[in-house]
Coordinates of C-alpha atoms and ligand atoms in Angstrom, one line a residue:
M16 CA 30.2 18.0 -5.9
E17 CA 26.3 18.1 -5.8
H18 CA 25.9 18.2 -9.4
L19 CA 27.6 14.8 -9.8
I20 CA 24.6 13.2 -7.8
H21 CA 22.7 11.0 -10.4
S22 CA 19.9 13.4 -12.1
R23 CA 17.1 10.5 -11.9
V24 CA 17.9 10.5 -8.1
K25 CA 17.9 14.5 -7.9
N26 CA 14.6 14.8 -9.7
I27 CA 12.7 12.5 -7.3
E28 CA 11.1 14.5 -3.9
I29 CA 10.8 12.9 -0.3
S30 CA 7.0 11.9 0.0
G31 CA 4.1 14.9 0.3
I32 CA 2.9 12.6 3.1
R33 CA 6.3 12.8 5.0
R34 CA 6.9 16.1 3.7
F35 CA 3.6 17.4 5.1
F36 CA 4.0 15.8 8.6
N37 CA 7.8 16.6 8.9
M38 CA 6.3 20.5 8.8
V39 CA 3.5 19.9 11.4
A40 CA 4.6 17.5 13.6
N41 CA 6.1 19.9 16.3
R42 CA 2.7 21.9 16.5
P43 CA 1.7 21.0 20.3
D44 CA -1.7 19.9 20.9
L45 CA -1.9 18.7 17.5
I46 CA -4.4 15.3 16.5
S47 CA -2.6 13.8 13.8
L48 CA -4.8 11.5 11.4
T49 CA -2.0 11.1 9.0
I50 CA 0.0 8.2 9.7
G51 CA -0.4 4.8 7.5
Q52 CA 0.8 2.3 9.9
P53 CA -1.4 0.1 12.5
D54 CA -1.8 1.7 15.9
F55 CA -1.7 -1.9 17.5
P56 CA 1.5 -3.1 19.5
T57 CA 2.6 -6.3 17.5
P58 CA 1.0 -9.6 18.7
E59 CA 2.6 -10.6 21.6
H60 CA 3.6 -14.1 20.8
I61 CA 5.1 -12.6 17.1
K62 CA 7.3 -10.4 19.8
E63 CA 8.5 -13.8 21.3
A64 CA 9.3 -15.2 18.4
G65 CA 11.8 -12.6 17.6
K66 CA 13.2 -12.9 21.1
E67 CA 13.6 -16.5 21.0
A68 CA 15.4 -15.9 17.5
I69 CA 18.0 -13.5 19.3
T70 CA 18.6 -16.1 22.3
D71 CA 18.6 -19.4 20.0
N72 CA 21.5 -17.0 17.9
F73 CA 19.5 -17.0 14.9
T74 CA 21.2 -14.2 13.9
T75 CA 23.2 -15.1 11.2
Y76 CA 22.2 -14.4 7.1
T77 CA 20.1 -16.8 5.6
H78 CA 18.6 -18.2 2.0
N79 CA 18.9 -15.2 -0.1
A80 CA 15.0 -15.5 -0.5
G81 CA 14.1 -16.1 3.2
F82 CA 14.4 -19.4 4.9
L83 CA 12.5 -21.7 3.4
E84 CA 9.9 -23.3 6.4
L85 CA 9.1 -19.5 6.3
R86 CA 8.8 -19.1 2.5
Q87 CA 6.6 -22.4 2.6
A88 CA 4.6 -20.9 5.2
A89 CA 4.2 -17.8 3.0
C90 CA 2.6 -20.0 0.1
D91 CA 0.3 -22.2 2.7
F92 CA -1.1 -18.7 3.6
I93 CA -2.0 -17.2 0.4
L94 CA -3.4 -20.6 -0.6
E95 CA -5.7 -20.7 2.5
K96 CA -6.6 -17.2 2.5
Y97 CA -7.0 -16.1 -1.5
G98 CA -6.7 -19.4 -3.9
L99 CA -3.2 -18.6 -5.2
Y100 CA -1.1 -21.3 -5.4
Y101 CA 3.0 -20.6 -5.4
D102 CA 5.7 -23.0 -4.8
S103 CA 8.6 -22.0 -2.6
D104 CA 11.0 -21.3 -5.3
E105 CA 8.0 -18.6 -6.1
V106 CA 8.4 -16.6 -3.1
I107 CA 11.1 -14.2 -2.0
V108 CA 10.9 -12.4 1.7
T109 CA 11.7 -8.7 1.1
V110 CA 12.8 -5.8 3.3
G111 CA 8.7 -4.9 3.6
A112 CA 6.6 -4.3 0.2
S113 CA 9.1 -1.6 -0.5
Q114 CA 11.9 -2.9 -1.3
A115 CA 9.6 -6.2 -2.8
L116 CA 8.2 -3.0 -5.2
D117 CA 12.0 -1.9 -6.1
I118 CA 13.2 -5.6 -6.8
T119 CA 10.1 -5.9 -8.8
F120 CA 10.1 -2.6 -11.1
R121 CA 14.2 -3.6 -11.4
T122 CA 13.8 -6.5 -12.6
I123 CA 11.0 -5.9 -15.5
L124 CA 11.4 -2.4 -16.5
E125 CA 13.4 -1.0 -19.5
E126 CA 14.3 2.3 -19.9
E127 CA 11.6 4.1 -21.8
T128 CA 8.8 2.1 -21.0
E129 CA 5.6 2.6 -19.5
V130 CA 3.9 2.1 -16.7
I131 CA -0.1 2.4 -16.0
L132 CA -1.2 3.6 -12.4
P133 CA -4.4 4.6 -11.3
G134 CA -5.1 8.1 -9.9
P135 CA -5.0 9.2 -7.3
V136 CA -2.3 6.3 -5.7
Y137 CA 0.2 5.4 -3.3
P138 CA 3.3 7.6 -4.0
G139 CA 5.9 5.0 -3.7
Y140 CA 5.7 3.7 -7.0
E141 CA 6.3 6.7 -8.9
P142 CA 10.0 7.2 -7.9
L143 CA 11.2 3.6 -8.5
I144 CA 9.6 3.7 -11.7
Q145 CA 11.5 6.9 -12.8
L146 CA 14.6 5.4 -11.2
C147 CA 14.6 3.0 -13.2
G148 CA 13.8 5.4 -16.7
A149 CA 10.5 4.1 -17.2
K150 CA 7.5 6.7 -17.2
P151 CA 4.8 6.4 -15.1
V152 CA 1.3 7.1 -17.4
Y153 CA -1.6 7.9 -15.0
V154 CA -5.4 6.8 -15.2
D155 CA -7.5 9.0 -13.7
T156 CA -10.0 7.0 -12.0
R157 CA -11.7 9.9 -10.5
S158 CA -15.1 9.6 -12.2
N159 CA -15.5 5.4 -11.7
G160 CA -15.1 5.4 -7.4
F161 CA -11.3 5.6 -8.0
R162 CA -11.3 2.0 -9.2
L163 CA -8.8 1.0 -12.3
S164 CA -11.2 -0.4 -14.9
A165 CA -10.7 -2.6 -18.4
E166 CA -12.8 0.5 -19.8
L167 CA -10.0 3.1 -18.7
I168 CA -6.8 1.0 -19.2
A169 CA -7.6 -0.1 -22.6
P170 CA -7.0 3.2 -24.5
Y171 CA -3.7 4.3 -22.9
L172 CA -2.2 0.5 -24.2
N173 CA 0.5 0.7 -26.5
E174 CA 3.8 -1.0 -27.7
R175 CA 5.6 1.0 -24.6
T176 CA 3.4 -0.2 -22.1
R177 CA 5.4 -3.0 -20.0
C178 CA 3.6 -3.1 -16.7
I179 CA -0.4 -2.2 -14.9
V180 CA 0.2 -1.3 -11.2
L181 CA -3.4 -2.8 -9.5
P182 CA -3.2 -1.4 -5.8
Y183 CA -5.9 -2.9 -4.0
P184 CA -7.1 -2.5 -1.3
S185 CA -6.3 1.4 -2.0
N186 CA -4.0 3.9 -0.2
P187 CA -5.3 6.7 0.0
T188 CA -9.1 5.5 -1.3
G189 CA -9.9 2.5 0.6
V190 CA -11.7 1.1 -2.6
T191 CA -11.3 -2.2 -3.8
L192 CA -11.9 -4.6 -7.3
S193 CA -14.7 -6.9 -7.4
E194 CA -14.0 -10.4 -8.8
Q195 CA -15.4 -9.3 -12.0
E196 CA -13.4 -6.3 -12.6
L197 CA -10.6 -7.7 -12.0
Q198 CA -11.4 -10.4 -14.7
K199 CA -12.0 -8.1 -17.1
I200 CA -8.7 -6.8 -16.6
A201 CA -7.0 -10.0 -16.9
E202 CA -9.4 -10.8 -20.0
L203 CA -7.8 -7.2 -21.6
V204 CA -4.1 -8.0 -20.8
K205 CA -3.9 -11.7 -21.1
G206 CA -1.1 -12.7 -23.8
R207 CA 0.0 -9.3 -24.4
P208 CA 3.5 -8.3 -23.2
I209 CA 2.4 -6.4 -20.0
W210 CA 3.2 -7.0 -16.3
I211 CA 0.9 -6.7 -13.6
V212 CA 1.9 -5.7 -10.2
S213 CA -0.8 -6.5 -7.5
D214 CA 0.3 -4.6 -4.7
E215 CA -1.9 -6.3 -2.3
I216 CA -0.5 -5.3 1.5
Y217 CA -3.8 -4.3 2.5
S218 CA -5.5 -7.7 1.5
E219 CA -5.7 -9.0 5.2
L220 CA -7.9 -5.4 6.0
V221 CA -11.0 -6.4 3.6
Y222 CA -14.5 -5.1 5.2
N223 CA -17.2 -6.6 2.7
G224 CA -16.4 -10.2 1.9
E225 CA -13.3 -11.6 0.6
H226 CA -10.0 -10.1 -1.1
H227 CA -9.3 -11.5 -4.9
S228 CA -6.0 -11.7 -6.3
I229 CA -5.9 -11.2 -10.1
A230 CA -2.8 -13.9 -10.0
K231 CA -5.8 -15.9 -9.6
W232 CA -6.5 -15.3 -13.4
L233 CA -3.5 -14.1 -14.8
R234 CA -0.9 -16.4 -13.1
E235 CA 2.0 -15.8 -15.3
Q236 CA 2.0 -12.2 -16.0
T237 CA 0.7 -11.2 -12.6
I238 CA 4.0 -10.3 -9.7
V239 CA 2.1 -10.3 -6.7
I240 CA 3.3 -7.9 -3.5
N241 CA 2.7 -8.7 -0.1
G242 CA 3.4 -8.2 3.5
L243 CA 3.0 -8.2 7.2
S244 CA 3.3 -4.3 8.0
K245 CA -0.1 -3.8 8.0
S246 CA -1.3 -7.1 8.6
H247 CA -0.1 -8.0 11.5
S248 CA 1.2 -4.7 12.7
M249 CA 4.8 -5.2 11.9
T250 CA 6.0 -2.0 10.6
G251 CA 9.2 -1.6 11.8
W252 CA 10.2 -5.4 11.6
R253 CA 10.4 -5.2 7.8
I254 CA 9.0 -8.0 6.0
G255 CA 7.3 -8.2 2.7
F256 CA 6.3 -10.8 0.2
V257 CA 6.9 -10.9 -3.7
F258 CA 5.2 -13.7 -5.5
A259 CA 6.0 -14.9 -8.7
P260 CA 6.8 -17.6 -11.1
S261 CA 10.0 -19.1 -10.9
F262 CA 10.6 -17.6 -14.6
V263 CA 10.2 -14.5 -12.3
T264 CA 11.7 -14.9 -9.2
K265 CA 14.8 -16.5 -10.7
H266 CA 16.3 -13.0 -11.9
M267 CA 14.5 -11.0 -9.6
I268 CA 16.4 -13.0 -6.9
K269 CA 19.9 -11.3 -8.1
V270 CA 18.5 -8.1 -7.4
H271 CA 17.6 -8.9 -4.4
Q272 CA 20.4 -10.6 -3.3
Y273 CA 22.8 -8.0 -4.7
S274 CA 20.5 -5.5 -2.6
V275 CA 20.1 -6.8 0.7
S276 CA 21.5 -10.1 0.6
C277 CA 18.5 -11.6 2.7
T278 CA 16.1 -9.8 5.1
S279 CA 16.6 -9.7 8.9
S280 CA 16.9 -13.5 10.0
V281 CA 15.3 -12.4 13.2
S282 CA 12.5 -10.8 12.0
Q283 CA 12.2 -13.7 9.4
K284 CA 11.4 -15.8 12.1
A285 CA 8.7 -13.4 14.0
A286 CA 7.0 -13.7 10.3
L287 CA 7.1 -17.2 10.7
A288 CA 5.1 -16.9 13.8
A289 CA 2.6 -14.2 12.3
L290 CA 2.2 -16.8 9.0
T291 CA 1.5 -19.7 11.3
A292 CA 0.3 -19.7 14.4
G293 CA -0.8 -15.8 14.0
K294 CA -2.1 -16.6 10.9
N295 CA -5.8 -15.0 12.3
D296 CA -4.2 -12.5 13.7
A297 CA -5.0 -9.2 11.8
E298 CA -9.6 -10.5 12.5
T299 CA -9.4 -8.4 16.0
M300 CA -7.7 -5.4 14.4
R301 CA -10.0 -5.9 11.5
S302 CA -13.0 -5.7 13.2
Q303 CA -11.9 -2.8 15.2
Y304 CA -10.8 -0.7 12.0
K305 CA -14.3 -1.7 10.5
E306 CA -15.6 0.3 13.5
R307 CA -13.8 3.3 13.7
M308 CA -14.3 3.1 9.5
E309 CA -18.1 3.3 10.3
Y310 CA -17.8 6.0 13.0
A311 CA -15.3 8.2 10.7
Y312 CA -17.4 7.7 7.5
H313 CA -20.9 8.7 8.8
R314 CA -19.8 11.9 10.2
L315 CA -17.6 12.8 7.5
I316 CA -20.9 12.5 5.8
K317 CA -22.7 14.2 8.4
M318 CA -20.3 17.2 8.0
G319 CA -21.7 17.4 3.9
L320 CA -18.5 15.9 2.8
E321 CA -18.5 13.8 -0.2
V322 CA -16.5 10.2 0.5
E323 CA -16.8 6.9 -1.3
K324 CA -17.4 4.0 1.5
P325 CA -14.2 1.6 1.6
S326 CA -13.8 -1.6 1.6
G327 CA -10.4 -2.2 3.0
A328 CA -7.1 -0.7 4.1
F329 CA -7.3 2.1 6.6
Y330 CA -8.3 5.7 5.1
L331 CA -10.9 7.7 4.0
F332 CA -10.6 10.4 1.2
P333 CA -13.0 12.9 1.1
S334 CA -13.6 15.5 -1.4
I335 CA -12.5 19.2 -0.7
A336 CA -13.6 20.5 -3.8
A337 CA -16.2 22.6 -2.7
F338 CA -14.0 25.1 -0.5
G339 CA -12.1 26.1 -3.5
Q340 CA -8.9 25.7 -1.5
S341 CA -6.0 23.3 -3.0
S342 CA -5.3 20.2 -1.2
F343 CA -2.5 21.7 0.7
D344 CA -4.0 25.0 1.6
F345 CA -7.0 23.4 3.5
A346 CA -4.6 20.7 5.0
L347 CA -2.5 23.2 6.1
D348 CA -5.4 25.7 7.3
V349 CA -7.0 22.6 9.5
V350 CA -3.8 22.2 11.2
N351 CA -3.5 25.6 12.3
K352 CA -7.2 27.0 12.8
A353 CA -8.5 23.4 13.8
G354 CA -5.2 21.5 15.7
V355 CA -5.7 18.5 13.1
A356 CA -3.5 17.1 10.4
L357 CA -5.0 15.4 7.4
V358 CA -2.8 14.6 4.5
P359 CA -3.4 16.6 1.3
G360 CA -4.4 14.8 -1.4
S361 CA -2.0 16.0 -4.0
A362 CA 0.7 13.8 -2.1
F363 CA -1.4 11.1 -4.1
S364 CA -0.6 12.2 -7.8
E365 CA -2.0 15.8 -9.5
Y366 CA -5.6 13.0 -9.6
G367 CA -5.7 13.3 -5.5
E368 CA -5.9 17.3 -5.8
G369 CA -9.3 18.4 -4.2
Y370 CA -9.2 15.6 -1.8
V371 CA -7.7 15.0 1.9
R372 CA -6.4 11.5 3.3
L373 CA -7.6 10.7 7.1
S374 CA -6.1 7.7 8.3
Y375 CA -8.4 6.1 11.2
A376 CA -5.3 3.8 12.4
Y377 CA -6.0 5.6 15.4
S378 CA -8.1 4.5 18.7
L379 CA -11.9 5.5 18.3
D380 CA -10.8 8.6 21.1
T381 CA -8.6 10.1 19.5
L382 CA -10.6 9.7 16.0
K383 CA -13.4 11.4 17.9
K384 CA -11.9 14.5 19.4
G385 CA -9.9 14.6 15.9
L386 CA -13.7 14.6 13.7
D387 CA -15.3 17.2 16.2
R388 CA -12.4 19.8 15.5
L389 CA -12.9 19.0 11.9
E390 CA -16.7 19.6 12.4
R391 CA -16.2 23.0 14.4
Y392 CA -13.6 24.3 11.5
L393 CA -16.3 22.8 8.3
K394 CA -19.2 24.8 10.2
E395 CA -16.9 28.3 11.2
K396 CA -15.8 28.1 7.6
Q397 CA -19.4 27.9 6.1
Ligands
PLP423 C1 0.0 0.5 -0.8 C2 1.2 0.1 -0.4 N1 2.1 -0.2 -0.5 C3 3.1 -0.1 -0.1 C4 3.7 0.2 0.9 C5 5.0 0.0 1.9 O1 4.3 -1.4 2.7 P1 6.2 -1.8 3.6 O2 5.8 -0.6 5.1 O3 5.7 -3.3 4.2 O4 7.1 -1.4 3.0 C6 2.3 0.9 1.8 C7 3.1 1.2 2.8 O5 2.4 2.5 3.5 C8 1.3 0.9 1.3 O6 0.3 1.7 1.6

């Protein structure tokens, strides 16, 4: 019966990050610097709010879009933090940013339309786009410090282009776009029949200045994706948000309703605590990530590796092109000979080939041990 599985589903693959992790996870004494989730526990007051929700029997379905107080808190949060104005009927609480992306693409993508993505990029977009019968079109950003720009986008625009994904701060590269860069993209796209899907899941983890959203200049054409997985160390609670004008959310809510009815009520109560009493919870984590980033960045530079200095998220993306191996072979060799796991860059599209991703969502102690091992390995390689 397997031949009756939909060809689009058969044609997509498990993410390269997971595949590599599953392959090497059982190796004894391995230091893994692969995982893209915070290593801090969820703040105590958020956990308490979740427990209270259970005790108070807040355990039934909520409004499909999330209960009103939470939606209002989400709107207040992004107004205060990023100057974005949305009404409570312009936000949907989703099952992580992942489901926000799924319902977004399913709401806006017709078959055969094209979606522009910067390469290298987070591997979560391509399969969702393909499941809609649409086509991912990669723009090589390597010569521009991994930053998508109006100049790079322009040659790819045609009558099939329906959407541009702006995933900044970026997983896997850690780079962000400046206000000017975002404004130029907004000017290029304004008035064309093209959506911007702005994945801002790392917006609270910016190390040099403020986070800016393109929605400030292009509200009517932008769908903003965000969530609490990274900012509040809540990956397992599965809370995401999608913000868009009401003429978008009124359609998107139908896809959401028939997909999940609503997000977990218990997680929603925890999310309310995160966005109100915990609206500055990310600060302490951010300062620790920054310290780790500075440490790991300088260690990689000292090893002679070429790497962009990140301005957000918790990843470094050094080039390993000088070693003449594929990123997969290099990463496997590092696992086998040095006992350190890094993600092969090829997991982030063909434009990630020649790089590896190092996550610094690990303690300084673990980072030091891992980087010591990597340094010894590279010395022996020379
Ligand atoms: C860029 C990006 N978008 C979305 C997600 C998914 O986030 P969530 O766990 O909230 O579904 C991730 C997770 O790693 C990510 O890196």
